[in-house]
Amino acid sequence: MKKLLQLIVLPLFISILIGCTSPTPTPQSTSSPAPALIIEPTATSAPIPTPELVESPTPTTSNFTTGQHPFTSEKAGRSYLLFLPAEYGKDPQKQWPLILFLHGSGTRGTKIEYLKLEALPQILEFTPDFPAIVLSPQLNDTNAESYWTREKVEESVFTLLDEIQSTYMVDPKRVYLTGVSLGANGTWEYGLRHPGRFAALVPVMGFIGDTSGFRVPDNLCDLKNVPIWAFHGALDSIVPISAEQGLVDALKTCGGNVQFTIYPDGDHDISGRAYTESELFPWLSSQSLK
């Protein structure tokens, strides 16, 4: 089904030159074990080879390769995929927007190729002209890295983000954050903890809270000036729509710049639909920090 979806939407992404599925868990718990995870991407019967990871390139104007490739950062202690547009570097003065993508629970681990089962990395494999740099870090499958919100994980992700921004021609006013389920929890949380860092947020099947209950933080209105486009399936039984609806409603109450797309027939498998919304990336690319 996903390959059929790619064949349908690929011409659209290439034609509009903008072009971002994923798995997910039950929310974070610090006291009780999390329920079994529901994983959206499914590995094919043939094993996916683990590519050789390359050390992060040093900051030069010539040491880069366009397309999407796996790397590892010694400084951040993290593996990641990095996508550079086909036109990157042809104009050495041009700065590019950057999208930080946080995957869902199903692609945690040590096989970096599994990240290509996620919607945005999938799209990038077939869209060389996607006009943004895309950084997709990977969580490992240890308890210490169960969630993007763990302190050391957050520190590592932002160390990596800083490294990429200092290495490549990134427009600091157009750095965006998106993620699915577990990654959408990270999107809401990182956005709230760093309200001046990202020009826009796109949480897909998101939440704040844990298995003891989803919640709306008292300081949520710190995000009222950050453009947010959230997505959710009305039939989601893993992260119920009420978890994200509460966040959206609270932001609207304090005048937040937020919009919410609900798929009435969608369950916990709507990231492919969200990332192929025709207006999403034009909207995203128009957002910029003041």
PDB file of C-alpha atoms in Angstrom:
ATOM      1  CA  MET A   1       0.000   0.000   0.000  1.00  0.00           C
ATOM      2  CA  LYS A   2       2.836   2.408   0.883  1.00  0.00           C
ATOM      3  CA  LYS A   3       4.607   1.745  -2.396  1.00  0.00           C
ATOM      4  CA  LEU A   4       1.361   2.514  -4.218  1.00  0.00           C
ATOM      5  CA  LEU A   5       1.044   5.704  -2.165  1.00  0.00           C
ATOM      6  CA  GLN A   6       4.590   6.692  -3.105  1.00  0.00           C
ATOM      7  CA  LEU A   7       3.860   6.180  -6.806  1.00  0.00           C
ATOM      8  CA  ILE A   8       0.799   8.379  -6.494  1.00  0.00           C
ATOM      9  CA  VAL A   9       2.309  11.236  -4.554  1.00  0.00           C
ATOM     10  CA  LEU A  10       5.875  11.284  -5.897  1.00  0.00           C
ATOM     11  CA  PRO A  11       5.071  13.439  -8.956  1.00  0.00           C
ATOM     12  CA  LEU A  12       3.318  15.915  -6.661  1.00  0.00           C
ATOM     13  CA  PHE A  13       6.376  16.265  -4.431  1.00  0.00           C
ATOM     14  CA  ILE A  14       8.702  16.730  -7.363  1.00  0.00           C
ATOM     15  CA  SER A  15       6.431  19.229  -9.075  1.00  0.00           C
ATOM     16  CA  ILE A  16       6.006  21.482  -6.063  1.00  0.00           C
ATOM     17  CA  LEU A  17       9.642  21.029  -4.987  1.00  0.00           C
ATOM     18  CA  ILE A  18       8.871  20.651  -1.420  1.00  0.00           C
ATOM     19  CA  GLY A  19       8.365  17.507  -0.087  1.00  0.00           C
ATOM     20  CA  CYS A  20       7.835  14.301   5.240  1.00  0.00           C
ATOM     21  CA  THR A  21       5.461   7.650   8.395  1.00  0.00           C
ATOM     22  CA  SER A  22       6.247   5.999  11.083  1.00  0.00           C
ATOM     23  CA  PRO A  23       5.592   3.825  14.083  1.00  0.00           C
ATOM     24  CA  THR A  24       4.802   4.541  17.621  1.00  0.00           C
ATOM     25  CA  PRO A  25       4.239   3.411  21.185  1.00  0.00           C
ATOM     26  CA  THR A  26       2.104   4.045  24.096  1.00  0.00           C
ATOM     27  CA  PRO A  27       3.294   7.133  25.937  1.00  0.00           C
ATOM     28  CA  GLN A  28       6.161   7.249  28.389  1.00  0.00           C
ATOM     29  CA  SER A  29       5.976   5.731  31.835  1.00  0.00           C
ATOM     30  CA  THR A  30       8.484   6.075  34.629  1.00  0.00           C
ATOM     31  CA  SER A  31       6.736   3.816  37.112  1.00  0.00           C
ATOM     32  CA  SER A  32       4.865   1.106  35.235  1.00  0.00           C
ATOM     33  CA  PRO A  33       5.813  -0.957  32.184  1.00  0.00           C
ATOM     34  CA  ALA A  34       4.538   0.350  28.873  1.00  0.00           C
ATOM     35  CA  PRO A  35       1.974  -1.751  26.972  1.00  0.00           C
ATOM     36  CA  ALA A  36       3.056  -3.636  23.879  1.00  0.00           C
ATOM     37  CA  LEU A  37       4.051  -1.290  21.099  1.00  0.00           C
ATOM     38  CA  ILE A  38       2.208  -1.062  17.827  1.00  0.00           C
ATOM     39  CA  ILE A  39       4.657  -0.731  14.953  1.00  0.00           C
ATOM     40  CA  GLU A  40       3.567   0.757  11.653  1.00  0.00           C
ATOM     41  CA  PRO A  41       6.541   0.071   9.349  1.00  0.00           C
ATOM     42  CA  THR A  42       7.041  -3.607   8.668  1.00  0.00           C
ATOM     43  CA  ALA A  43      10.373  -4.957   7.529  1.00  0.00           C
ATOM     44  CA  THR A  44      10.336  -6.966   4.322  1.00  0.00           C
ATOM     45  CA  SER A  45      11.146 -10.666   4.354  1.00  0.00           C
ATOM     46  CA  ALA A  46      14.610  -9.959   3.020  1.00  0.00           C
ATOM     47  CA  PRO A  47      16.857  -8.512   5.730  1.00  0.00           C
ATOM     48  CA  ILE A  48      17.854  -4.895   5.331  1.00  0.00           C
ATOM     49  CA  PRO A  49      21.643  -4.623   5.285  1.00  0.00           C
ATOM     50  CA  THR A  50      23.215  -2.369   7.841  1.00  0.00           C
ATOM     51  CA  PRO A  51      25.252   0.234   5.964  1.00  0.00           C
ATOM     52  CA  GLU A  52      28.676   1.310   7.029  1.00  0.00           C
ATOM     53  CA  LEU A  53      28.296   4.438   9.101  1.00  0.00           C
ATOM     54  CA  VAL A  54      30.444   7.393   8.178  1.00  0.00           C
ATOM     55  CA  GLU A  55      31.841   9.879  10.630  1.00  0.00           C
ATOM     56  CA  SER A  56      30.165  13.285  10.513  1.00  0.00           C
ATOM     57  CA  PRO A  57      31.847  15.403   7.847  1.00  0.00           C
ATOM     58  CA  THR A  58      33.935  18.350   8.930  1.00  0.00           C
ATOM     59  CA  PRO A  59      32.724  21.893   8.170  1.00  0.00           C
ATOM     60  CA  THR A  60      33.928  22.518   4.639  1.00  0.00           C
ATOM     61  CA  THR A  61      32.238  23.807   1.510  1.00  0.00           C
ATOM     62  CA  SER A  62      33.259  20.805  -0.585  1.00  0.00           C
ATOM     63  CA  ASN A  63      33.071  17.762   1.709  1.00  0.00           C
ATOM     64  CA  PHE A  64      29.472  16.670   1.163  1.00  0.00           C
ATOM     65  CA  THR A  65      27.362  14.244  -0.838  1.00  0.00           C
ATOM     66  CA  THR A  66      23.835  15.034  -1.917  1.00  0.00           C
ATOM     67  CA  GLY A  67      20.976  12.616  -1.292  1.00  0.00           C
ATOM     68  CA  GLN A  68      20.261  10.668   1.897  1.00  0.00           C
ATOM     69  CA  HIS A  69      23.087   8.825   3.640  1.00  0.00           C
ATOM     70  CA  PRO A  70      23.850   7.302   7.074  1.00  0.00           C
ATOM     71  CA  PHE A  71      26.368   8.883   9.410  1.00  0.00           C
ATOM     72  CA  THR A  72      27.456   8.668  12.992  1.00  0.00           C
ATOM     73  CA  SER A  73      28.492  11.582  15.162  1.00  0.00           C
ATOM     74  CA  GLU A  74      31.227  10.908  17.689  1.00  0.00           C
ATOM     75  CA  LYS A  75      30.482  14.214  19.381  1.00  0.00           C
ATOM     76  CA  ALA A  76      26.773  13.479  19.822  1.00  0.00           C
ATOM     77  CA  GLY A  77      27.193   9.732  20.197  1.00  0.00           C
ATOM     78  CA  ARG A  78      24.359   9.097  17.741  1.00  0.00           C
ATOM     79  CA  SER A  79      23.688   7.579  14.339  1.00  0.00           C
ATOM     80  CA  TYR A  80      21.516   9.432  11.870  1.00  0.00           C
ATOM     81  CA  LEU A  81      20.391   9.853   8.294  1.00  0.00           C
ATOM     82  CA  LEU A  82      21.205  13.122   6.581  1.00  0.00           C
ATOM     83  CA  PHE A  83      19.609  14.320   3.373  1.00  0.00           C
ATOM     84  CA  LEU A  84      21.105  17.095   1.246  1.00  0.00           C
ATOM     85  CA  PRO A  85      19.117  18.416  -1.740  1.00  0.00           C
ATOM     86  CA  ALA A  86      20.421  17.816  -5.255  1.00  0.00           C
ATOM     87  CA  GLU A  87      21.029  21.548  -5.648  1.00  0.00           C
ATOM     88  CA  TYR A  88      22.922  21.873  -2.369  1.00  0.00           C
ATOM     89  CA  GLY A  89      26.311  23.552  -2.834  1.00  0.00           C
ATOM     90  CA  LYS A  90      25.751  24.828  -6.360  1.00  0.00           C
ATOM     91  CA  ASP A  91      25.266  28.285  -4.903  1.00  0.00           C
ATOM     92  CA  PRO A  92      27.782  28.444  -2.046  1.00  0.00           C
ATOM     93  CA  GLN A  93      25.972  31.442  -0.548  1.00  0.00           C
ATOM     94  CA  LYS A  94      22.542  29.844  -0.395  1.00  0.00           C
ATOM     95  CA  GLN A  95      21.190  28.844   2.997  1.00  0.00           C
ATOM     96  CA  TRP A  96      18.734  25.959   3.218  1.00  0.00           C
ATOM     97  CA  PRO A  97      15.861  25.197   5.590  1.00  0.00           C
ATOM     98  CA  LEU A  98      16.427  22.200   7.857  1.00  0.00           C
ATOM     99  CA  ILE A  99      13.859  19.665   9.084  1.00  0.00           C
ATOM    100  CA  LEU A 100      14.621  17.655  12.210  1.00  0.00           C
ATOM    101  CA  PHE A 101      12.606  14.420  12.007  1.00  0.00           C
ATOM    102  CA  LEU A 102      11.979  12.260  15.118  1.00  0.00           C
ATOM    103  CA  HIS A 103      10.929   8.685  14.349  1.00  0.00           C
ATOM    104  CA  GLY A 104       8.447   6.472  16.184  1.00  0.00           C
ATOM    105  CA  SER A 105       9.141   3.536  18.478  1.00  0.00           C
ATOM    106  CA  GLY A 106       9.169   0.875  15.785  1.00  0.00           C
ATOM    107  CA  THR A 107      12.442   1.991  14.250  1.00  0.00           C
ATOM    108  CA  ARG A 108      14.515   2.268  17.405  1.00  0.00           C
ATOM    109  CA  GLY A 109      17.624   0.116  17.329  1.00  0.00           C
ATOM    110  CA  THR A 110      21.017  -0.174  15.671  1.00  0.00           C
ATOM    111  CA  LYS A 111      19.968  -0.722  12.053  1.00  0.00           C
ATOM    112  CA  ILE A 112      20.001   2.767  10.583  1.00  0.00           C
ATOM    113  CA  GLU A 113      18.391   1.494   7.363  1.00  0.00           C
ATOM    114  CA  TYR A 114      15.154   0.883   9.277  1.00  0.00           C
ATOM    115  CA  LEU A 115      14.662   4.643   9.428  1.00  0.00           C
ATOM    116  CA  LYS A 116      13.913   4.451   5.712  1.00  0.00           C
ATOM    117  CA  LEU A 117      10.679   2.691   6.654  1.00  0.00           C
ATOM    118  CA  GLU A 118       9.529   6.053   7.990  1.00  0.00           C
ATOM    119  CA  ALA A 119       7.460   8.319   5.747  1.00  0.00           C
ATOM    120  CA  LEU A 120       9.791  11.260   5.398  1.00  0.00           C
ATOM    121  CA  PRO A 121      12.978   9.244   4.764  1.00  0.00           C
ATOM    122  CA  GLN A 122      10.982   7.114   2.306  1.00  0.00           C
ATOM    123  CA  ILE A 123       9.919  10.202   0.386  1.00  0.00           C
ATOM    124  CA  LEU A 124      13.475  11.532   0.335  1.00  0.00           C
ATOM    125  CA  GLU A 125      14.726   8.331  -1.288  1.00  0.00           C
ATOM    126  CA  PHE A 126      12.616   9.206  -4.338  1.00  0.00           C
ATOM    127  CA  THR A 127      12.718  12.996  -4.218  1.00  0.00           C
ATOM    128  CA  PRO A 128      16.276  14.226  -4.795  1.00  0.00           C
ATOM    129  CA  ASP A 129      15.026  17.777  -5.359  1.00  0.00           C
ATOM    130  CA  PHE A 130      13.313  18.032  -1.977  1.00  0.00           C
ATOM    131  CA  PRO A 131      14.390  21.588  -1.108  1.00  0.00           C
ATOM    132  CA  ALA A 132      15.450  21.180   2.513  1.00  0.00           C
ATOM    133  CA  ILE A 133      18.164  19.523   4.532  1.00  0.00           C
ATOM    134  CA  VAL A 134      16.622  16.708   6.597  1.00  0.00           C
ATOM    135  CA  LEU A 135      18.212  15.312   9.743  1.00  0.00           C
ATOM    136  CA  SER A 136      16.811  12.013  11.075  1.00  0.00           C
ATOM    137  CA  PRO A 137      18.566  10.804  14.251  1.00  0.00           C
ATOM    138  CA  GLN A 138      17.951   7.312  15.600  1.00  0.00           C
ATOM    139  CA  LEU A 139      17.209   6.139  19.124  1.00  0.00           C
ATOM    140  CA  ASN A 140      18.840   2.878  20.146  1.00  0.00           C
ATOM    141  CA  ASP A 141      16.739   0.154  21.762  1.00  0.00           C
ATOM    142  CA  THR A 142      18.032   0.405  25.322  1.00  0.00           C
ATOM    143  CA  ASN A 143      15.902   1.472  28.285  1.00  0.00           C
ATOM    144  CA  ALA A 144      17.937   4.653  28.570  1.00  0.00           C
ATOM    145  CA  GLU A 145      16.799   5.629  25.069  1.00  0.00           C
ATOM    146  CA  SER A 146      13.148   4.627  25.243  1.00  0.00           C
ATOM    147  CA  TYR A 147      11.965   8.174  24.611  1.00  0.00           C
ATOM    148  CA  TRP A 148      13.204  11.352  22.974  1.00  0.00           C
ATOM    149  CA  THR A 149      12.467  13.204  26.207  1.00  0.00           C
ATOM    150  CA  ARG A 150      15.171  11.453  28.245  1.00  0.00           C
ATOM    151  CA  GLU A 151      17.652  14.084  29.401  1.00  0.00           C
ATOM    152  CA  LYS A 152      20.750  12.525  27.831  1.00  0.00           C
ATOM    153  CA  VAL A 153      18.888  11.790  24.608  1.00  0.00           C
ATOM    154  CA  GLU A 154      17.724  15.393  24.342  1.00  0.00           C
ATOM    155  CA  GLU A 155      21.253  16.642  25.000  1.00  0.00           C
ATOM    156  CA  SER A 156      22.612  14.335  22.299  1.00  0.00           C
ATOM    157  CA  VAL A 157      19.980  15.357  19.723  1.00  0.00           C
ATOM    158  CA  PHE A 158      20.645  19.051  20.209  1.00  0.00           C
ATOM    159  CA  THR A 159      24.404  18.486  20.111  1.00  0.00           C
ATOM    160  CA  LEU A 160      23.868  16.765  16.766  1.00  0.00           C
ATOM    161  CA  LEU A 161      21.566  19.531  15.537  1.00  0.00           C
ATOM    162  CA  ASP A 162      24.146  22.163  16.467  1.00  0.00           C
ATOM    163  CA  GLU A 163      26.847  20.146  14.679  1.00  0.00           C
ATOM    164  CA  ILE A 164      24.812  19.898  11.474  1.00  0.00           C
ATOM    165  CA  GLN A 165      23.904  23.584  11.564  1.00  0.00           C
ATOM    166  CA  SER A 166      27.543  24.571  11.962  1.00  0.00           C
ATOM    167  CA  THR A 167      28.674  22.160   9.233  1.00  0.00           C
ATOM    168  CA  TYR A 168      26.177  22.899   6.485  1.00  0.00           C
ATOM    169  CA  MET A 169      24.559  25.958   4.945  1.00  0.00           C
ATOM    170  CA  VAL A 170      21.489  26.024   7.188  1.00  0.00           C
ATOM    171  CA  ASP A 171      19.161  28.990   7.460  1.00  0.00           C
ATOM    172  CA  PRO A 172      18.934  29.429  11.263  1.00  0.00           C
ATOM    173  CA  LYS A 173      15.540  31.120  10.911  1.00  0.00           C
ATOM    174  CA  ARG A 174      14.016  28.126   9.135  1.00  0.00           C
ATOM    175  CA  VAL A 175      14.706  25.091  11.302  1.00  0.00           C
ATOM    176  CA  TYR A 176      11.594  22.917  11.677  1.00  0.00           C
ATOM    177  CA  LEU A 177      10.713  20.010  13.969  1.00  0.00           C
ATOM    178  CA  THR A 178       8.415  17.103  13.167  1.00  0.00           C
ATOM    179  CA  GLY A 179       7.855  13.583  14.448  1.00  0.00           C
ATOM    180  CA  VAL A 180       5.397  10.720  14.667  1.00  0.00           C
ATOM    181  CA  SER A 181       3.845   9.271  17.844  1.00  0.00           C
ATOM    182  CA  LEU A 182       6.876   8.787  20.092  1.00  0.00           C
ATOM    183  CA  GLY A 183       8.578  11.349  17.874  1.00  0.00           C
ATOM    184  CA  ALA A 184       5.529  13.616  18.060  1.00  0.00           C
ATOM    185  CA  ASN A 185       5.777  13.466  21.842  1.00  0.00           C
ATOM    186  CA  GLY A 186       9.357  14.611  21.359  1.00  0.00           C
ATOM    187  CA  THR A 187       8.148  17.313  18.986  1.00  0.00           C
ATOM    188  CA  TRP A 188       5.710  18.789  21.514  1.00  0.00           C
ATOM    189  CA  GLU A 189       8.210  18.469  24.376  1.00  0.00           C
ATOM    190  CA  TYR A 190      11.245  19.844  22.522  1.00  0.00           C
ATOM    191  CA  GLY A 191       9.160  22.680  21.146  1.00  0.00           C
ATOM    192  CA  LEU A 192       7.957  23.573  24.610  1.00  0.00           C
ATOM    193  CA  ARG A 193      11.424  23.342  26.156  1.00  0.00           C
ATOM    194  CA  HIS A 194      13.020  25.368  23.350  1.00  0.00           C
ATOM    195  CA  PRO A 195      10.261  27.754  22.182  1.00  0.00           C
ATOM    196  CA  GLY A 196      12.640  30.029  20.252  1.00  0.00           C
ATOM    197  CA  ARG A 197      14.597  27.302  18.442  1.00  0.00           C
ATOM    198  CA  PHE A 198      12.144  26.035  15.828  1.00  0.00           C
ATOM    199  CA  ALA A 199      10.240  28.058  13.244  1.00  0.00           C
ATOM    200  CA  ALA A 200       7.362  25.531  13.193  1.00  0.00           C
ATOM    201  CA  LEU A 201       6.272  22.186  14.669  1.00  0.00           C
ATOM    202  CA  VAL A 202       4.472  19.311  12.955  1.00  0.00           C
ATOM    203  CA  PRO A 203       3.468  16.628  15.506  1.00  0.00           C
ATOM    204  CA  VAL A 204       1.737  13.568  14.035  1.00  0.00           C
ATOM    205  CA  MET A 205      -0.211  11.456  16.567  1.00  0.00           C
ATOM    206  CA  GLY A 206       1.328  13.485  19.387  1.00  0.00           C
ATOM    207  CA  PHE A 207       0.881  13.769  23.128  1.00  0.00           C
ATOM    208  CA  ILE A 208       2.406  15.030  26.342  1.00  0.00           C
ATOM    209  CA  GLY A 209       2.281  12.811  29.409  1.00  0.00           C
ATOM    210  CA  ASP A 210       2.768   9.130  30.196  1.00  0.00           C
ATOM    211  CA  THR A 211       0.809   5.932  30.807  1.00  0.00           C
ATOM    212  CA  SER A 212      -0.583   7.378  34.015  1.00  0.00           C
ATOM    213  CA  GLY A 213      -2.405   9.940  31.893  1.00  0.00           C
ATOM    214  CA  PHE A 214      -1.992  12.449  29.120  1.00  0.00           C
ATOM    215  CA  ARG A 215      -1.765  16.042  30.242  1.00  0.00           C
ATOM    216  CA  VAL A 216      -1.692  19.668  29.212  1.00  0.00           C
ATOM    217  CA  PRO A 217       1.327  21.419  30.788  1.00  0.00           C
ATOM    218  CA  ASP A 218       0.698  24.621  32.718  1.00  0.00           C
ATOM    219  CA  ASN A 219       3.234  26.435  30.539  1.00  0.00           C
ATOM    220  CA  LEU A 220       1.818  25.240  27.205  1.00  0.00           C
ATOM    221  CA  CYS A 221       1.030  28.819  26.219  1.00  0.00           C
ATOM    222  CA  ASP A 222       4.778  29.372  25.883  1.00  0.00           C
ATOM    223  CA  LEU A 223       4.157  27.861  22.429  1.00  0.00           C
ATOM    224  CA  LYS A 224       1.421  30.281  21.440  1.00  0.00           C
ATOM    225  CA  ASN A 225       3.659  32.131  18.978  1.00  0.00           C
ATOM    226  CA  VAL A 226       5.080  28.986  17.365  1.00  0.00           C
ATOM    227  CA  PRO A 227       3.229  27.872  14.208  1.00  0.00           C
ATOM    228  CA  ILE A 228       1.976  24.307  14.746  1.00  0.00           C
ATOM    229  CA  TRP A 229       0.157  21.933  12.428  1.00  0.00           C
ATOM    230  CA  ALA A 230      -0.886  18.749  14.261  1.00  0.00           C
ATOM    231  CA  PHE A 231      -2.343  15.542  12.781  1.00  0.00           C
ATOM    232  CA  HIS A 232      -4.276  12.674  14.378  1.00  0.00           C
ATOM    233  CA  GLY A 233      -6.576   9.764  13.564  1.00  0.00           C
ATOM    234  CA  ALA A 234      -9.977   9.814  15.236  1.00  0.00           C
ATOM    235  CA  LEU A 235      -9.854   6.025  15.739  1.00  0.00           C
ATOM    236  CA  ASP A 236      -6.376   5.932  17.279  1.00  0.00           C
ATOM    237  CA  SER A 237      -6.453   3.462  20.190  1.00  0.00           C
ATOM    238  CA  ILE A 238      -2.747   3.802  21.052  1.00  0.00           C
ATOM    239  CA  VAL A 239      -2.571   7.578  21.465  1.00  0.00           C
ATOM    240  CA  PRO A 240      -6.227   8.638  21.661  1.00  0.00           C
ATOM    241  CA  ILE A 241      -7.193  11.771  19.804  1.00  0.00           C
ATOM    242  CA  SER A 242      -8.102  13.429  23.111  1.00  0.00           C
ATOM    243  CA  ALA A 243      -4.382  13.491  24.013  1.00  0.00           C
ATOM    244  CA  GLU A 244      -3.584  15.890  21.190  1.00  0.00           C
ATOM    245  CA  GLN A 245      -6.977  17.587  21.061  1.00  0.00           C
ATOM    246  CA  GLY A 246      -6.404  18.824  24.605  1.00  0.00           C
ATOM    247  CA  LEU A 247      -3.106  20.420  23.629  1.00  0.00           C
ATOM    248  CA  VAL A 248      -4.597  22.045  20.533  1.00  0.00           C
ATOM    249  CA  ASP A 249      -7.628  23.386  22.430  1.00  0.00           C
ATOM    250  CA  ALA A 250      -5.455  24.816  25.199  1.00  0.00           C
ATOM    251  CA  LEU A 251      -3.266  26.612  22.664  1.00  0.00           C
ATOM    252  CA  LYS A 252      -6.294  28.036  20.890  1.00  0.00           C
ATOM    253  CA  THR A 253      -7.581  29.355  24.211  1.00  0.00           C
ATOM    254  CA  CYS A 254      -4.415  31.408  24.686  1.00  0.00           C
ATOM    255  CA  GLY A 255      -4.353  32.605  21.080  1.00  0.00           C
ATOM    256  CA  GLY A 256      -1.901  30.037  19.748  1.00  0.00           C
ATOM    257  CA  ASN A 257      -1.027  29.709  16.065  1.00  0.00           C
ATOM    258  CA  VAL A 258      -2.208  26.110  15.705  1.00  0.00           C
ATOM    259  CA  GLN A 259      -4.204  24.055  13.248  1.00  0.00           C
ATOM    260  CA  PHE A 260      -5.387  20.472  13.649  1.00  0.00           C
ATOM    261  CA  THR A 261      -6.127  17.935  10.915  1.00  0.00           C
ATOM    262  CA  ILE A 262      -8.206  14.927  12.015  1.00  0.00           C
ATOM    263  CA  TYR A 263      -8.712  11.870   9.845  1.00  0.00           C
ATOM    264  CA  PRO A 264     -12.178  10.480  10.823  1.00  0.00           C
ATOM    265  CA  ASP A 265     -11.274   6.962   9.640  1.00  0.00           C
ATOM    266  CA  GLY A 266      -7.641   7.103  10.776  1.00  0.00           C
ATOM    267  CA  ASP A 267      -6.083   4.919  13.449  1.00  0.00           C
ATOM    268  CA  HIS A 268      -2.484   4.861  14.693  1.00  0.00           C
ATOM    269  CA  ASP A 269      -1.176   4.661  11.149  1.00  0.00           C
ATOM    270  CA  ILE A 270      -1.812   8.053   9.575  1.00  0.00           C
ATOM    271  CA  SER A 271       1.691   9.460   9.194  1.00  0.00           C
ATOM    272  CA  GLY A 272       1.866   8.602   5.500  1.00  0.00           C
ATOM    273  CA  ARG A 273      -1.348  10.539   4.925  1.00  0.00           C
ATOM    274  CA  ALA A 274      -0.169  13.484   6.989  1.00  0.00           C
ATOM    275  CA  TYR A 275       3.183  13.839   5.225  1.00  0.00           C
ATOM    276  CA  THR A 276       1.552  13.723   1.799  1.00  0.00           C
ATOM    277  CA  GLU A 277      -0.913  16.546   2.471  1.00  0.00           C
ATOM    278  CA  SER A 278      -0.439  18.835  -0.498  1.00  0.00           C
ATOM    279  CA  GLU A 279      -0.375  22.016   1.586  1.00  0.00           C
ATOM    280  CA  LEU A 280       1.893  20.829   4.395  1.00  0.00           C
ATOM    281  CA  PHE A 281       5.328  21.568   2.996  1.00  0.00           C
ATOM    282  CA  PRO A 282       4.398  24.814   1.263  1.00  0.00           C
ATOM    283  CA  TRP A 283       3.027  25.929   4.636  1.00  0.00           C
ATOM    284  CA  LEU A 284       6.120  24.713   6.469  1.00  0.00           C
ATOM    285  CA  SER A 285       8.576  26.413   4.134  1.00  0.00           C
ATOM    286  CA  SER A 286       6.756  29.730   4.590  1.00  0.00           C
ATOM    287  CA  GLN A 287       7.393  29.777   8.357  1.00  0.00           C
ATOM    288  CA  SER A 288      10.385  31.674   9.670  1.00  0.00           C
ATOM    289  CA  LEU A 289      11.650  32.988  12.976  1.00  0.00           C
ATOM    290  CA  LYS A 290      11.450  36.758  13.365  1.00  0.00           C
TER     291      LYS A 290
END
